[in-house]
């Protein structure tokens, strides 16, 4: 009798949480979905790789603007209104991607998509921690991390597979548009707000700050996220272009598979590491993450040079391990070392570095591809990633970052 009575209450406690997870998944899947389509837009409008990478990078620009202006807006007006409005803006951007007749409107759509995603992720991260049925902040953070990485990869893979079966270049965006509307309905049916919103301005500029006493630790974290997000960004922006040029693999789903290898493996590694809770210092975790990221990227480059796809994919999987560990340890170093009163400012600086890393290196690689070809471009990129990994490990060693994860 009591079991039957408590069951609906249990379901009601989970529904807001599931609604937020679904909203986050839709937003991040939508951010990964355009990756397999870039080559088709390139052919359709006769564009250079650099032009396409600029369109891809507009998304990061939108996210950065959102983080610095409206990233904390849900603290002031509530989680539900922000989630609904951001999903509506995201829906509009998806319609823009589905109907864009030229490069400039594609860039605008990606910029708006970035703004919506930056607005949504801030509210969703807070809502997950507040609405977890058992109040488990660690589980909520793990769900956030896994959902983000897997959604990007799945969005790219599903979009690429649809294009491979000739379902139409614009159809994935229309499907995501409808899914976005369904997410809004779910949020409205089970609103996630659990506390009163604070009064305040709608737009508030987020200050960036790195206190002098933690600059060494921040440098390690910044290098970790620069290396990991640069690798992830390259595959998101140019995965299919480089797979075709270097490995003669032209299927749309190829970029999705590579992104899944990096982002998906990174997500699983993060979850497994948190569950295992090994007694290892952050310093040694930096070493492991940087070694995996550098060696994985190098192995992918070797596979590309010798036209051996299985070596390149194996390298991508190893890079995925490094991606997951590097991003995880970088974030942990920042949250451990930053003073409580300046945590939001330090985290904002950290994520600005991350979103620059996911876009700027890809623009540089595109420029080199135009001048010298994909092979030299990827070799230069691999060398620079290895340099960044080495510097990160070296600074971690000199700073003796000894706290455990």
mmCIF file of C-alpha atoms in Angstrom:
data_model
loop_
_atom_site.group_PDB
_atom_site.id
_atom_site.type_symbol
_atom_site.label_atom_id
_atom_site.label_comp_id
_atom_site.label_asym_id
_atom_site.label_seq_id
_atom_site.Cartn_x
_atom_site.Cartn_y
_atom_site.Cartn_z
ATOM 1 C CA UNK A 1 0.000 0.000 0.000
ATOM 2 C CA UNK A 2 2.729 2.442 1.035
ATOM 3 C CA UNK A 3 4.832 1.486 -1.971
ATOM 4 C CA UNK A 4 2.016 2.360 -4.335
ATOM 5 C CA UNK A 5 1.418 5.627 -2.549
ATOM 6 C CA UNK A 6 5.050 6.709 -2.649
ATOM 7 C CA UNK A 7 5.702 5.731 -6.248
ATOM 8 C CA UNK A 8 3.995 8.783 -7.850
ATOM 9 C CA UNK A 9 5.865 11.071 -5.438
ATOM 10 C CA UNK A 10 9.151 9.457 -6.436
ATOM 11 C CA UNK A 11 8.337 9.927 -10.107
ATOM 12 C CA UNK A 12 7.375 13.563 -9.453
ATOM 13 C CA UNK A 13 10.729 14.226 -7.783
ATOM 14 C CA UNK A 14 12.610 12.797 -10.767
ATOM 15 C CA UNK A 15 10.596 14.508 -13.505
ATOM 16 C CA UNK A 16 12.074 18.045 -13.128
ATOM 17 C CA UNK A 17 15.571 16.562 -13.020
ATOM 18 C CA UNK A 18 14.968 14.492 -16.154
ATOM 19 C CA UNK A 19 13.496 17.549 -17.870
ATOM 20 C CA UNK A 20 16.656 19.571 -17.229
ATOM 21 C CA UNK A 21 18.886 16.698 -18.398
ATOM 22 C CA UNK A 22 16.826 16.428 -21.590
ATOM 23 C CA UNK A 23 17.055 20.198 -22.213
ATOM 24 C CA UNK A 24 20.828 20.085 -21.738
ATOM 25 C CA UNK A 25 21.096 17.070 -24.034
ATOM 26 C CA UNK A 26 19.066 18.743 -26.795
ATOM 27 C CA UNK A 27 21.113 21.955 -26.614
ATOM 28 C CA UNK A 28 24.475 20.199 -26.772
ATOM 29 C CA UNK A 29 23.335 17.694 -29.422
ATOM 30 C CA UNK A 30 22.292 20.696 -31.504
ATOM 31 C CA UNK A 31 25.779 22.178 -31.073
ATOM 32 C CA UNK A 32 27.393 19.000 -32.447
ATOM 33 C CA UNK A 33 24.889 18.343 -35.245
ATOM 34 C CA UNK A 34 26.307 20.890 -37.743
ATOM 35 C CA UNK A 35 29.792 19.302 -37.776
ATOM 36 C CA UNK A 36 29.078 16.678 -40.495
ATOM 37 C CA UNK A 37 27.267 19.265 -42.622
ATOM 38 C CA UNK A 38 30.110 21.758 -43.058
ATOM 39 C CA UNK A 39 31.627 20.005 -46.081
ATOM 40 C CA UNK A 40 28.196 19.997 -47.779
ATOM 41 C CA UNK A 41 27.782 23.726 -47.151
ATOM 42 C CA UNK A 42 31.309 24.191 -48.482
ATOM 43 C CA UNK A 43 30.360 22.483 -51.742
ATOM 44 C CA UNK A 44 26.952 24.162 -51.921
ATOM 45 C CA UNK A 45 28.349 27.696 -51.602
ATOM 46 C CA UNK A 46 31.917 27.104 -52.899
ATOM 47 C CA UNK A 47 33.566 28.066 -49.606
ATOM 48 C CA UNK A 48 37.077 27.679 -48.227
ATOM 49 C CA UNK A 49 37.815 25.601 -45.086
ATOM 50 C CA UNK A 50 38.646 28.877 -43.331
ATOM 51 C CA UNK A 51 35.186 30.310 -44.042
ATOM 52 C CA UNK A 52 33.511 27.217 -42.614
ATOM 53 C CA UNK A 53 35.698 27.288 -39.519
ATOM 54 C CA UNK A 54 34.714 30.904 -38.919
ATOM 55 C CA UNK A 55 31.060 29.800 -39.056
ATOM 56 C CA UNK A 56 31.835 27.029 -36.576
ATOM 57 C CA UNK A 57 33.716 29.433 -34.294
ATOM 58 C CA UNK A 58 30.824 31.909 -34.215
ATOM 59 C CA UNK A 59 29.151 29.449 -31.850
ATOM 60 C CA UNK A 60 32.002 29.789 -29.339
ATOM 61 C CA UNK A 61 31.803 33.560 -29.632
ATOM 62 C CA UNK A 62 28.123 33.439 -28.747
ATOM 63 C CA UNK A 63 28.792 31.206 -25.731
ATOM 64 C CA UNK A 64 31.530 33.529 -24.453
ATOM 65 C CA UNK A 65 29.261 36.580 -24.744
ATOM 66 C CA UNK A 66 26.517 34.718 -22.866
ATOM 67 C CA UNK A 67 28.883 33.577 -20.110
ATOM 68 C CA UNK A 68 30.147 37.121 -19.576
ATOM 69 C CA UNK A 69 26.749 38.862 -19.608
ATOM 70 C CA UNK A 70 23.795 36.549 -18.862
ATOM 71 C CA UNK A 71 25.506 33.427 -17.532
ATOM 72 C CA UNK A 72 24.120 33.989 -14.018
ATOM 73 C CA UNK A 73 20.726 35.348 -15.040
ATOM 74 C CA UNK A 74 18.860 32.322 -13.653
ATOM 75 C CA UNK A 75 20.007 33.334 -10.136
ATOM 76 C CA UNK A 76 18.097 36.581 -10.620
ATOM 77 C CA UNK A 77 14.902 35.555 -12.413
ATOM 78 C CA UNK A 78 14.680 31.794 -11.794
ATOM 79 C CA UNK A 79 15.710 28.598 -13.574
ATOM 80 C CA UNK A 80 12.458 27.868 -15.443
ATOM 81 C CA UNK A 81 12.113 31.219 -17.283
ATOM 82 C CA UNK A 82 15.748 31.097 -18.383
ATOM 83 C CA UNK A 83 15.513 27.492 -19.589
ATOM 84 C CA UNK A 84 12.328 28.205 -21.548
ATOM 85 C CA UNK A 85 13.609 31.448 -23.124
ATOM 86 C CA UNK A 86 16.978 29.901 -24.020
ATOM 87 C CA UNK A 87 15.239 26.919 -25.631
ATOM 88 C CA UNK A 88 13.037 29.295 -27.644
ATOM 89 C CA UNK A 89 16.127 31.191 -28.838
ATOM 90 C CA UNK A 90 17.803 27.872 -29.620
ATOM 91 C CA UNK A 91 14.735 26.844 -31.650
ATOM 92 C CA UNK A 92 15.013 30.046 -33.679
ATOM 93 C CA UNK A 93 18.705 29.398 -34.346
ATOM 94 C CA UNK A 94 17.932 25.863 -35.526
ATOM 95 C CA UNK A 95 15.380 27.242 -37.976
ATOM 96 C CA UNK A 96 18.095 29.634 -39.116
ATOM 97 C CA UNK A 97 20.488 26.733 -39.707
ATOM 98 C CA UNK A 98 17.766 24.818 -41.547
ATOM 99 C CA UNK A 99 16.963 27.698 -43.908
ATOM 100 C CA UNK A 100 20.234 29.672 -44.195
ATOM 101 C CA UNK A 101 20.720 30.629 -47.879
ATOM 102 C CA UNK A 102 24.331 31.814 -47.505
ATOM 103 C CA UNK A 103 27.388 31.837 -45.264
ATOM 104 C CA UNK A 104 26.554 35.043 -43.426
ATOM 105 C CA UNK A 105 23.172 33.826 -42.231
ATOM 106 C CA UNK A 106 24.777 30.526 -41.245
ATOM 107 C CA UNK A 107 27.270 32.478 -39.118
ATOM 108 C CA UNK A 108 24.465 34.499 -37.521
ATOM 109 C CA UNK A 109 22.514 31.323 -36.751
ATOM 110 C CA UNK A 110 25.584 29.762 -35.113
ATOM 111 C CA UNK A 111 26.209 32.934 -33.088
ATOM 112 C CA UNK A 112 22.619 32.929 -31.815
ATOM 113 C CA UNK A 113 22.896 29.213 -31.089
ATOM 114 C CA UNK A 114 25.983 29.907 -28.962
ATOM 115 C CA UNK A 115 24.181 32.647 -27.033
ATOM 116 C CA UNK A 116 21.242 30.322 -26.332
ATOM 117 C CA UNK A 117 23.513 27.450 -25.281
ATOM 118 C CA UNK A 118 25.610 29.626 -22.971
ATOM 119 C CA UNK A 119 22.435 30.949 -21.383
ATOM 120 C CA UNK A 120 20.951 27.465 -20.983
ATOM 121 C CA UNK A 121 24.006 25.645 -19.630
ATOM 122 C CA UNK A 122 24.423 28.053 -16.716
ATOM 123 C CA UNK A 123 20.802 27.598 -15.656
ATOM 124 C CA UNK A 124 20.851 23.846 -16.292
ATOM 125 C CA UNK A 125 24.008 23.280 -14.225
ATOM 126 C CA UNK A 126 22.447 25.021 -11.235
ATOM 127 C CA UNK A 127 19.082 23.324 -11.736
ATOM 128 C CA UNK A 128 20.627 19.845 -11.824
ATOM 129 C CA UNK A 129 22.289 20.388 -8.452
ATOM 130 C CA UNK A 130 19.051 21.770 -6.964
ATOM 131 C CA UNK A 131 16.610 19.204 -8.338
ATOM 132 C CA UNK A 132 18.498 15.926 -7.867
ATOM 133 C CA UNK A 133 15.940 13.792 -5.974
ATOM 134 C CA UNK A 134 18.516 12.729 -3.372
ATOM 135 C CA UNK A 135 20.344 16.050 -3.191
ATOM 136 C CA UNK A 136 23.522 14.430 -4.536
ATOM 137 C CA UNK A 137 25.613 17.294 -5.947
ATOM 138 C CA UNK A 138 28.399 14.929 -7.067
ATOM 139 C CA UNK A 139 25.971 12.794 -9.064
ATOM 140 C CA UNK A 140 24.427 15.921 -10.574
ATOM 141 C CA UNK A 141 27.874 17.206 -11.633
ATOM 142 C CA UNK A 142 28.744 13.824 -13.167
ATOM 143 C CA UNK A 143 25.416 13.802 -15.040
ATOM 144 C CA UNK A 144 26.127 17.315 -16.307
ATOM 145 C CA UNK A 145 29.592 16.372 -17.567
ATOM 146 C CA UNK A 146 28.526 13.102 -19.204
ATOM 147 C CA UNK A 147 25.429 14.614 -20.811
ATOM 148 C CA UNK A 148 27.453 17.469 -22.282
ATOM 149 C CA UNK A 149 30.141 15.275 -23.856
ATOM 150 C CA UNK A 150 27.845 12.474 -25.049
ATOM 151 C CA UNK A 151 25.228 14.848 -26.469
ATOM 152 C CA UNK A 152 27.762 16.658 -28.651
ATOM 153 C CA UNK A 153 29.066 13.336 -29.978
ATOM 154 C CA UNK A 154 25.636 11.784 -30.493
ATOM 155 C CA UNK A 155 24.358 14.924 -32.223
ATOM 156 C CA UNK A 156 27.229 14.762 -34.715
ATOM 157 C CA UNK A 157 26.916 10.997 -35.231
ATOM 158 C CA UNK A 158 23.143 10.983 -35.789
ATOM 159 C CA UNK A 159 23.325 14.023 -38.079
ATOM 160 C CA UNK A 160 26.103 12.408 -40.126
ATOM 161 C CA UNK A 161 24.268 9.092 -40.372
ATOM 162 C CA UNK A 162 21.127 10.874 -41.600
ATOM 163 C CA UNK A 163 23.130 12.591 -44.317
ATOM 164 C CA UNK A 164 24.757 9.289 -45.333
ATOM 165 C CA UNK A 165 21.328 7.801 -46.033
ATOM 166 C CA UNK A 166 20.414 10.901 -48.078
ATOM 167 C CA UNK A 167 17.750 12.158 -45.711
ATOM 168 C CA UNK A 168 18.540 15.771 -46.624
ATOM 169 C CA UNK A 169 21.046 18.413 -45.511
ATOM 170 C CA UNK A 170 18.519 20.489 -43.569
ATOM 171 C CA UNK A 171 16.396 17.719 -42.013
ATOM 172 C CA UNK A 172 18.541 17.161 -38.865
ATOM 173 C CA UNK A 173 18.011 20.809 -37.915
ATOM 174 C CA UNK A 174 14.226 20.558 -38.361
ATOM 175 C CA UNK A 175 14.179 17.419 -36.194
ATOM 176 C CA UNK A 176 16.184 19.196 -33.507
ATOM 177 C CA UNK A 177 13.796 22.151 -33.756
ATOM 178 C CA UNK A 178 10.827 19.891 -32.944
ATOM 179 C CA UNK A 179 12.798 18.177 -30.166
ATOM 180 C CA UNK A 180 13.574 21.590 -28.709
ATOM 181 C CA UNK A 181 9.871 22.421 -28.558
ATOM 182 C CA UNK A 182 9.183 19.112 -26.800
ATOM 183 C CA UNK A 183 11.840 20.006 -24.250
ATOM 184 C CA UNK A 184 10.077 23.308 -23.551
ATOM 185 C CA UNK A 185 6.831 21.423 -22.889
ATOM 186 C CA UNK A 186 8.603 19.091 -20.454
ATOM 187 C CA UNK A 187 10.160 22.031 -18.579
ATOM 188 C CA UNK A 188 6.757 23.723 -18.294
ATOM 189 C CA UNK A 189 5.047 20.525 -17.124
ATOM 190 C CA UNK A 190 7.679 19.902 -14.446
ATOM 191 C CA UNK A 191 9.392 23.242 -13.671
ATOM 192 C CA UNK A 192 12.752 22.820 -11.921
ATOM 193 C CA UNK A 193 12.689 25.920 -9.691
ATOM 194 C CA UNK A 194 13.215 24.963 -6.056
ATOM 195 C CA UNK A 195 14.024 28.339 -4.524
ATOM 196 C CA UNK A 196 13.084 31.982 -4.882
ATOM 197 C CA UNK A 197 15.036 34.031 -7.382
ATOM 198 C CA UNK A 198 17.117 36.973 -6.220
ATOM 199 C CA UNK A 199 16.322 40.486 -7.328
ATOM 200 C CA UNK A 200 18.821 42.036 -9.702
ATOM 201 C CA UNK A 201 19.581 43.263 -13.203
ATOM 202 C CA UNK A 202 18.872 41.004 -16.163
ATOM 203 C CA UNK A 203 22.321 41.613 -17.609
ATOM 204 C CA UNK A 204 25.334 41.781 -15.320
ATOM 205 C CA UNK A 205 28.902 41.789 -16.616
ATOM 206 C CA UNK A 206 30.876 38.866 -15.204
ATOM 207 C CA UNK A 207 34.294 39.985 -14.027
ATOM 208 C CA UNK A 208 37.329 37.832 -14.849
ATOM 209 C CA UNK A 209 39.978 37.415 -12.185
ATOM 210 C CA UNK A 210 43.009 35.242 -11.439
ATOM 211 C CA UNK A 211 44.486 36.087 -8.005
ATOM 212 C CA UNK A 212 48.275 36.310 -8.044
ATOM 213 C CA UNK A 213 48.745 33.521 -5.500
ATOM 214 C CA UNK A 214 47.021 30.919 -7.711
ATOM 215 C CA UNK A 215 48.416 31.951 -11.103
ATOM 216 C CA UNK A 216 50.681 28.895 -11.274
ATOM 217 C CA UNK A 217 47.785 26.533 -10.604
ATOM 218 C CA UNK A 218 45.597 28.473 -13.049
ATOM 219 C CA UNK A 219 48.311 28.210 -15.713
ATOM 220 C CA UNK A 220 48.302 24.409 -15.359
ATOM 221 C CA UNK A 221 44.500 24.281 -15.546
ATOM 222 C CA UNK A 222 44.410 26.678 -18.513
ATOM 223 C CA UNK A 223 46.989 24.601 -20.420
ATOM 224 C CA UNK A 224 45.044 21.403 -19.657
ATOM 225 C CA UNK A 225 41.788 22.837 -20.995
ATOM 226 C CA UNK A 226 43.568 24.493 -23.938
ATOM 227 C CA UNK A 227 45.072 21.190 -25.056
ATOM 228 C CA UNK A 228 41.914 19.131 -24.553
ATOM 229 C CA UNK A 229 39.402 21.575 -26.035
ATOM 230 C CA UNK A 230 41.709 22.366 -28.976
ATOM 231 C CA UNK A 231 41.688 18.677 -29.927
ATOM 232 C CA UNK A 232 37.925 18.418 -29.448
ATOM 233 C CA UNK A 233 37.356 21.645 -31.390
ATOM 234 C CA UNK A 234 39.483 20.518 -34.325
ATOM 235 C CA UNK A 235 37.446 17.341 -34.764
ATOM 236 C CA UNK A 236 34.179 19.255 -34.394
ATOM 237 C CA UNK A 237 35.158 21.879 -36.963
ATOM 238 C CA UNK A 238 37.240 19.925 -39.475
ATOM 239 C CA UNK A 239 36.835 16.238 -38.625
ATOM 240 C CA UNK A 240 35.231 15.235 -41.906
ATOM 241 C CA UNK A 241 37.434 17.529 -44.005
ATOM 242 C CA UNK A 242 40.616 16.062 -42.559
ATOM 243 C CA UNK A 243 39.342 12.468 -42.645
ATOM 244 C CA UNK A 244 38.653 12.885 -46.351
ATOM 245 C CA UNK A 245 41.948 14.605 -47.144
ATOM 246 C CA UNK A 246 44.200 12.371 -45.043
ATOM 247 C CA UNK A 247 42.420 8.993 -44.928
ATOM 248 C CA UNK A 248 40.111 9.047 -47.983
ATOM 249 C CA UNK A 249 37.128 8.579 -45.634
ATOM 250 C CA UNK A 250 34.317 10.740 -46.964
ATOM 251 C CA UNK A 251 31.211 9.447 -45.153
ATOM 252 C CA UNK A 252 29.318 12.085 -43.172
ATOM 253 C CA UNK A 253 29.234 9.782 -40.156
ATOM 254 C CA UNK A 254 33.049 9.677 -40.071
ATOM 255 C CA UNK A 255 33.236 12.976 -38.221
ATOM 256 C CA UNK A 256 30.554 11.719 -35.836
ATOM 257 C CA UNK A 257 32.551 8.570 -35.095
ATOM 258 C CA UNK A 258 35.726 10.571 -34.451
ATOM 259 C CA UNK A 259 33.881 13.051 -32.224
ATOM 260 C CA UNK A 260 32.296 10.135 -30.356
ATOM 261 C CA UNK A 261 35.760 8.622 -29.911
ATOM 262 C CA UNK A 262 37.056 11.823 -28.318
ATOM 263 C CA UNK A 263 34.033 13.340 -26.547
ATOM 264 C CA UNK A 264 32.229 10.084 -25.785
ATOM 265 C CA UNK A 265 35.300 8.284 -24.461
ATOM 266 C CA UNK A 266 36.197 11.392 -22.462
ATOM 267 C CA UNK A 267 32.754 11.369 -20.876
ATOM 268 C CA UNK A 268 32.937 7.685 -19.949
ATOM 269 C CA UNK A 269 36.463 8.102 -18.538
ATOM 270 C CA UNK A 270 35.332 10.998 -16.339
ATOM 271 C CA UNK A 271 32.412 8.992 -14.994
ATOM 272 C CA UNK A 272 34.521 5.883 -14.394
ATOM 273 C CA UNK A 273 37.222 7.901 -12.646
ATOM 274 C CA UNK A 274 34.737 9.576 -10.308
ATOM 275 C CA UNK A 275 33.103 6.230 -9.503
ATOM 276 C CA UNK A 276 36.447 4.512 -8.876
ATOM 277 C CA UNK A 277 37.680 7.463 -6.788
ATOM 278 C CA UNK A 278 41.363 6.452 -6.982
ATOM 279 C CA UNK A 279 43.763 7.937 -4.440
ATOM 280 C CA UNK A 280 45.943 9.914 -6.847
ATOM 281 C CA UNK A 281 47.229 13.463 -6.684
ATOM 282 C CA UNK A 282 46.091 16.134 -9.125
ATOM 283 C CA UNK A 283 49.716 16.505 -10.187
ATOM 284 C CA UNK A 284 49.924 12.876 -11.320
ATOM 285 C CA UNK A 285 46.514 13.139 -12.960
ATOM 286 C CA UNK A 286 47.850 16.061 -15.008
ATOM 287 C CA UNK A 287 50.752 13.843 -16.114
ATOM 288 C CA UNK A 288 48.397 11.011 -17.139
ATOM 289 C CA UNK A 289 45.979 13.313 -18.978
ATOM 290 C CA UNK A 290 48.694 15.184 -20.858
ATOM 291 C CA UNK A 291 50.482 11.942 -21.806
ATOM 292 C CA UNK A 292 47.275 10.395 -23.152
ATOM 293 C CA UNK A 293 46.290 13.536 -25.066
ATOM 294 C CA UNK A 294 49.735 14.084 -26.590
ATOM 295 C CA UNK A 295 50.344 10.443 -27.492
ATOM 296 C CA UNK A 296 46.807 9.973 -28.837
ATOM 297 C CA UNK A 297 47.063 13.018 -31.102
ATOM 298 C CA UNK A 298 50.500 11.860 -32.281
ATOM 299 C CA UNK A 299 49.163 8.380 -33.035
ATOM 300 C CA UNK A 300 46.325 9.883 -35.065
ATOM 301 C CA UNK A 301 48.885 11.914 -37.029
ATOM 302 C CA UNK A 302 50.928 8.737 -37.699
ATOM 303 C CA UNK A 303 47.788 6.970 -38.917
ATOM 304 C CA UNK A 304 47.065 9.890 -41.231
ATOM 305 C CA UNK A 305 50.628 9.960 -42.627
ATOM 306 C CA UNK A 306 50.586 6.225 -43.394
ATOM 307 C CA UNK A 307 46.937 6.277 -44.557
ATOM 308 C CA UNK A 308 45.985 3.723 -41.877
ATOM 309 C CA UNK A 309 42.499 4.480 -40.542
ATOM 310 C CA UNK A 310 42.585 2.028 -37.623
ATOM 311 C CA UNK A 311 45.713 3.665 -36.192
ATOM 312 C CA UNK A 312 44.131 7.107 -36.577
ATOM 313 C CA UNK A 313 40.915 5.976 -34.838
ATOM 314 C CA UNK A 314 42.913 4.275 -32.059
ATOM 315 C CA UNK A 315 44.733 7.565 -31.568
ATOM 316 C CA UNK A 316 41.382 9.352 -31.360
ATOM 317 C CA UNK A 317 40.234 6.963 -28.618
ATOM 318 C CA UNK A 318 43.441 7.555 -26.630
ATOM 319 C CA UNK A 319 42.984 11.285 -27.189
ATOM 320 C CA UNK A 320 39.487 10.843 -25.747
ATOM 321 C CA UNK A 321 40.971 9.434 -22.540
ATOM 322 C CA UNK A 322 43.301 12.433 -22.364
ATOM 323 C CA UNK A 323 40.446 14.810 -23.203
ATOM 324 C CA UNK A 324 38.297 13.535 -20.344
ATOM 325 C CA UNK A 325 41.072 13.466 -17.736
ATOM 326 C CA UNK A 326 42.601 16.811 -18.774
ATOM 327 C CA UNK A 327 39.334 18.735 -18.658
ATOM 328 C CA UNK A 328 38.348 17.061 -15.383
ATOM 329 C CA UNK A 329 41.644 17.775 -13.629
ATOM 330 C CA UNK A 330 41.829 21.343 -14.977
ATOM 331 C CA UNK A 331 38.395 22.149 -13.588
ATOM 332 C CA UNK A 332 39.241 20.495 -10.269
ATOM 333 C CA UNK A 333 42.491 22.484 -9.920
ATOM 334 C CA UNK A 334 40.590 25.733 -10.464
ATOM 335 C CA UNK A 335 37.808 24.920 -7.988
ATOM 336 C CA UNK A 336 40.340 23.719 -5.391
ATOM 337 C CA UNK A 337 42.704 26.670 -5.632
ATOM 338 C CA UNK A 338 40.381 29.649 -6.192
ATOM 339 C CA UNK A 339 39.295 31.656 -3.122
ATOM 340 C CA UNK A 340 35.590 31.108 -2.360
ATOM 341 C CA UNK A 341 34.724 34.769 -2.863
ATOM 342 C CA UNK A 342 36.372 34.831 -6.307
ATOM 343 C CA UNK A 343 35.420 31.361 -7.542
ATOM 344 C CA UNK A 344 32.895 32.594 -10.112
ATOM 345 C CA UNK A 345 35.403 35.104 -11.525
ATOM 346 C CA UNK A 346 38.164 32.499 -11.785
ATOM 347 C CA UNK A 347 35.820 29.919 -13.339
ATOM 348 C CA UNK A 348 34.613 32.517 -15.843
ATOM 349 C CA UNK A 349 38.233 33.188 -16.851
ATOM 350 C CA UNK A 350 38.847 29.450 -17.134
ATOM 351 C CA UNK A 351 35.886 28.863 -19.443
ATOM 352 C CA UNK A 352 36.722 31.881 -21.592
ATOM 353 C CA UNK A 353 40.109 30.201 -22.167
ATOM 354 C CA UNK A 354 38.279 26.947 -22.950
ATOM 355 C CA UNK A 355 35.989 28.467 -25.577
ATOM 356 C CA UNK A 356 38.829 30.331 -27.224
ATOM 357 C CA UNK A 357 40.711 27.018 -27.338
ATOM 358 C CA UNK A 358 37.822 25.208 -29.014
ATOM 359 C CA UNK A 359 37.718 27.723 -31.874
ATOM 360 C CA UNK A 360 40.924 29.737 -32.448
ATOM 361 C CA UNK A 361 43.287 26.761 -33.131
ATOM 362 C CA UNK A 362 40.786 25.373 -35.665
ATOM 363 C CA UNK A 363 40.847 28.690 -37.530
ATOM 364 C CA UNK A 364 44.651 28.507 -37.602
ATOM 365 C CA UNK A 365 44.576 24.923 -38.911
ATOM 366 C CA UNK A 366 42.101 25.958 -41.631
ATOM 367 C CA UNK A 367 44.445 28.732 -42.725
ATOM 368 C CA UNK A 368 47.373 26.280 -42.957
ATOM 369 C CA UNK A 369 45.227 23.801 -44.899
ATOM 370 C CA UNK A 370 44.552 26.492 -47.501
ATOM 371 C CA UNK A 371 48.265 27.330 -47.797
ATOM 372 C CA UNK A 372 50.069 24.011 -47.311
ATOM 373 C CA UNK A 373 47.532 21.173 -47.233
ATOM 374 C CA UNK A 374 45.847 19.057 -44.571
ATOM 375 C CA UNK A 375 48.890 16.861 -43.856
ATOM 376 C CA UNK A 376 51.191 19.718 -42.856
ATOM 377 C CA UNK A 377 48.345 21.438 -40.994
ATOM 378 C CA UNK A 378 47.672 18.401 -38.822
ATOM 379 C CA UNK A 379 51.407 17.839 -38.241
ATOM 380 C CA UNK A 380 51.808 21.440 -37.016
ATOM 381 C CA UNK A 381 48.718 21.093 -34.830
ATOM 382 C CA UNK A 382 50.021 17.822 -33.325
ATOM 383 C CA UNK A 383 53.395 19.390 -32.556
ATOM 384 C CA UNK A 384 51.792 22.370 -30.815
ATOM 385 C CA UNK A 385 49.477 20.122 -28.775
ATOM 386 C CA UNK A 386 52.489 18.113 -27.598
ATOM 387 C CA UNK A 387 54.267 21.350 -26.632
ATOM 388 C CA UNK A 388 51.249 22.536 -24.626
ATOM 389 C CA UNK A 389 50.987 19.121 -22.911
ATOM 390 C CA UNK A 390 54.683 19.200 -22.019
ATOM 391 C CA UNK A 391 54.469 22.727 -20.598
ATOM 392 C CA UNK A 392 51.413 21.807 -18.552
ATOM 393 C CA UNK A 393 53.175 18.791 -17.039
ATOM 394 C CA UNK A 394 56.323 20.847 -16.393
ATOM 395 C CA UNK A 395 54.468 23.636 -14.586
ATOM 396 C CA UNK A 396 52.465 21.061 -12.603
ATOM 397 C CA UNK A 397 55.764 19.520 -11.506
ATOM 398 C CA UNK A 398 57.266 22.847 -10.425
ATOM 399 C CA UNK A 399 54.102 23.907 -8.578
ATOM 400 C CA UNK A 400 53.812 20.518 -6.785
ATOM 401 C CA UNK A 401 50.030 20.347 -7.026
ATOM 402 C CA UNK A 402 49.508 17.590 -4.483
ATOM 403 C CA UNK A 403 45.807 17.617 -3.598
ATOM 404 C CA UNK A 404 43.954 14.418 -4.440
ATOM 405 C CA UNK A 405 41.020 14.304 -6.820
#
